[in-house]
């Protein structure tokens, strides 16, 4: 930094300090008391609004007190001109006012608008407003604005906004002028906003929001120095709070483009609705992020998004010329568009339209595709459906293209549905993307992650609710042939085949079989992806993981499956959604003690493959263990057999493969919790982002049934029978060649073999039991209870029976643990588990869901009261003191009860309802049970 720059900065700081110190204290600011949401008097009689917040920030920066003087609009001008105040807080810029006052720019844009009554025909251009009598407040800036932009409009003058709103609700006028929002303090506000909703707002012009000083140049300069120091982020927050949707700071505000039913529109009550709106509601439920919808026109919403008044646009066509600063966040949907033409014309295929003109909407993104398909047709763009219909009726157009699910409804509204028909074989798909600001990459990732939590079944159910015609469906296509966009198909044509790195020795995920071909989970999943997306995969063989990763970095290959997303890899790789879920397990000797969590590995020697991400973070994950890094699983197994390590830590998949090998008869697998999860993703070279999107679509199409089949195919946990060859040879040398010795050997070998088979069977049974039961209480675990719930749902749906889920969380368990230690806590859990099991019938299921949480499945209930009776018994039993080895303790329980079918028809929904009800009890005082309102509705 140069000396001159430093001197300038010092001078600037001194100037600002001097300006701040010289400000009047208190600074009197004139504001309107009825210009919502900028300046108005709230329900408590206090001045509030965007301008109030703005000047409070000015006062904070200047270190002065503020005195707001509220009055109606004409009086605020009088206050300024008479010098009764120092500054007018908010005034629209005009050339006349610039000559009269010293104006300062707040940096905030506002709009002059006309609100149109909801039942009136849509207005797409300002010139169409001439058909309306427009209400204006006398001497307001709206008078000149409307007169200049719509000179033929009829203006009706009113002394104040209240008189204008009263006339509007009386039906005297169908259009009213105003700023961005209608004022909630108006006595009939609810009725007014229903009749003149935001989505029927027609912007007239942008207004620069200024402040004004009267004949005081020095004060104006001081205020300019201060206001220029207000951060842009603060102004964005002000606009979001006052000009965006009404929502909390932790709520995502979503813009909903109207007039796109059944995809996006508003109900008669002004509520957002439609297929895409319901997708976002489901996104909110899955992600846990609250959302609020703001219906409006696409043009207004794009402006609001640019100015951060909303966080995202629900969906928008895939246009190449997005407004500056906006970016596509997620490919949410694709819809069909087709050719509509008059029924009486002799058109049977698009060939009959050759040489003629066809219309399409101005924002339609499929023009290039149509031109490629039909080079002899001339296409013309139109802004409105009415214009295209008129052009068809006049003979200028042969027909027009429009969205199949939307055009039918729009033609019905125009009472001309019988006049038109469509060509089914003319369909073209158009993608819709959610939009965000380009400077919010973290929101982009949140949106992508949230939608990927939605199952394909959930998406299909939402779609079927809004679209009765299966030919218009999009998500159902994912089952067999994933619909790629034109851009994706073009990219794929240029880049097929995709080179995939694969390890030759990582069974059962990927390996070379006896015939020299690649096999395993990765191969099977890639085969499904290839079938459904058209992606061709060229497998490249590797023996070392490090070399495969280096080739991905150098772009010698295009992708690697089963890769962890870590910071250093993001420099050269992009990652898909979860490719395969992985759970940790330890391989140990049969004689070793049981272990169920990472805490049990403390003080032990643990072998881990060095390529695993866990190995790189073993110091954090296993701080009290001695970690031994090995090149491969077989090396770890040798160390385990030689006693140089106590456990081999690996995935369940790899560990199960070990137990299928002969010679390892004295080993077992134990599932383990408490270790960090590193989901297996597909790593793709960073310049292949379109491939990531296509792979994600393909991964979503692979449902739980197919994944379960793959799991059963490759991870069946069967232990192959056989004996250790070294032991066999050793026995031969010991008994020699004598007949008696041979007979003794045969007897010993036979006994050993039977014991070996018995041990194998016991190990297999124990391993199966451990996979589905809790190690401490021996109750069914989370996975088994979910399986039993699904089975019970099928039975109860068939017989129309009632069942219940009780979600139980212990009250006071943490205090017992803290006071007496974890051993006492385990002892308590065992006794309570026994009590719960004794409380229910044999046909019911008690499961330990995790920690101090239990879930009880009650089947075949005669009424909902049966569940309440069981819950009451549990509360009564838990109210009794429990005697432990360390003394007597007492705990309680909070119980949430979900009822099938009132609260849900699938296991996930029932568990979620029961869990949320349990937390409600926690908040209301604990030691109770609770049903949902749906049970009693």
Short mmCIF file of N, CA and C in Angstrom, two decimals, residues 53 88 128 157 211 218 248 287 292 349 365 528 689 762 766 853 877 906:
data_model
loop_
_atom_site.label_atom_id
_atom_site.label_comp_id
_atom_site.label_asym_id
_atom_site.label_seq_id
_atom_site.Cartn_x
_atom_site.Cartn_y
_atom_site.Cartn_z
N UNK A 53 -35.92 0.92 10.04
CA UNK A 53 -34.72 0.09 10.28
C UNK A 53 -33.49 0.70 9.63
N UNK A 88 -36.11 14.04 5.68
CA UNK A 88 -37.24 13.17 5.35
C UNK A 88 -36.67 11.78 5.11
N UNK A 128 -52.61 -2.92 -21.64
CA UNK A 128 -53.90 -3.55 -21.34
C UNK A 128 -54.59 -2.92 -20.13
N UNK A 157 -59.53 9.38 -8.30
CA UNK A 157 -58.73 9.97 -7.23
C UNK A 157 -59.41 9.78 -5.87
N UNK A 211 -33.59 9.85 0.54
CA UNK A 211 -33.94 10.69 1.68
C UNK A 211 -33.72 12.13 1.25
N UNK A 218 -24.36 21.05 4.24
CA UNK A 218 -23.40 20.40 5.15
C UNK A 218 -23.98 19.12 5.74
N UNK A 248 -39.42 -16.35 9.03
CA UNK A 248 -38.32 -16.25 9.98
C UNK A 248 -36.99 -16.32 9.24
N UNK A 287 -35.52 -32.56 4.61
CA UNK A 287 -34.30 -31.82 4.96
C UNK A 287 -34.40 -31.16 6.33
N UNK A 292 -41.30 -21.12 2.96
CA UNK A 292 -42.47 -20.26 2.79
C UNK A 292 -42.57 -19.91 1.31
N UNK A 349 -49.98 -35.68 -38.98
CA UNK A 349 -48.62 -35.78 -38.48
C UNK A 349 -47.93 -34.45 -38.72
N UNK A 365 -37.78 -23.55 -24.27
CA UNK A 365 -36.35 -23.86 -24.41
C UNK A 365 -36.06 -24.92 -25.46
N UNK A 528 -26.78 -51.67 -14.35
CA UNK A 528 -28.10 -51.05 -14.25
C UNK A 528 -28.07 -49.61 -14.75
N UNK A 689 -19.05 -32.54 -15.08
CA UNK A 689 -20.20 -32.29 -14.22
C UNK A 689 -21.51 -32.86 -14.79
N UNK A 762 -22.64 -72.50 14.64
CA UNK A 762 -22.86 -71.58 15.75
C UNK A 762 -22.42 -70.17 15.38
N UNK A 766 -24.82 -67.03 15.21
CA UNK A 766 -24.53 -65.88 16.06
C UNK A 766 -24.36 -64.61 15.24
N UNK A 853 -33.42 -45.41 23.82
CA UNK A 853 -34.69 -45.39 23.10
C UNK A 853 -35.14 -46.81 22.75
N UNK A 877 -44.95 -49.25 35.57
CA UNK A 877 -43.82 -50.09 35.93
C UNK A 877 -42.55 -49.25 36.09
N UNK A 906 -46.62 -46.20 6.06
CA UNK A 906 -45.32 -46.81 5.84
C UNK A 906 -44.50 -46.66 7.12
#
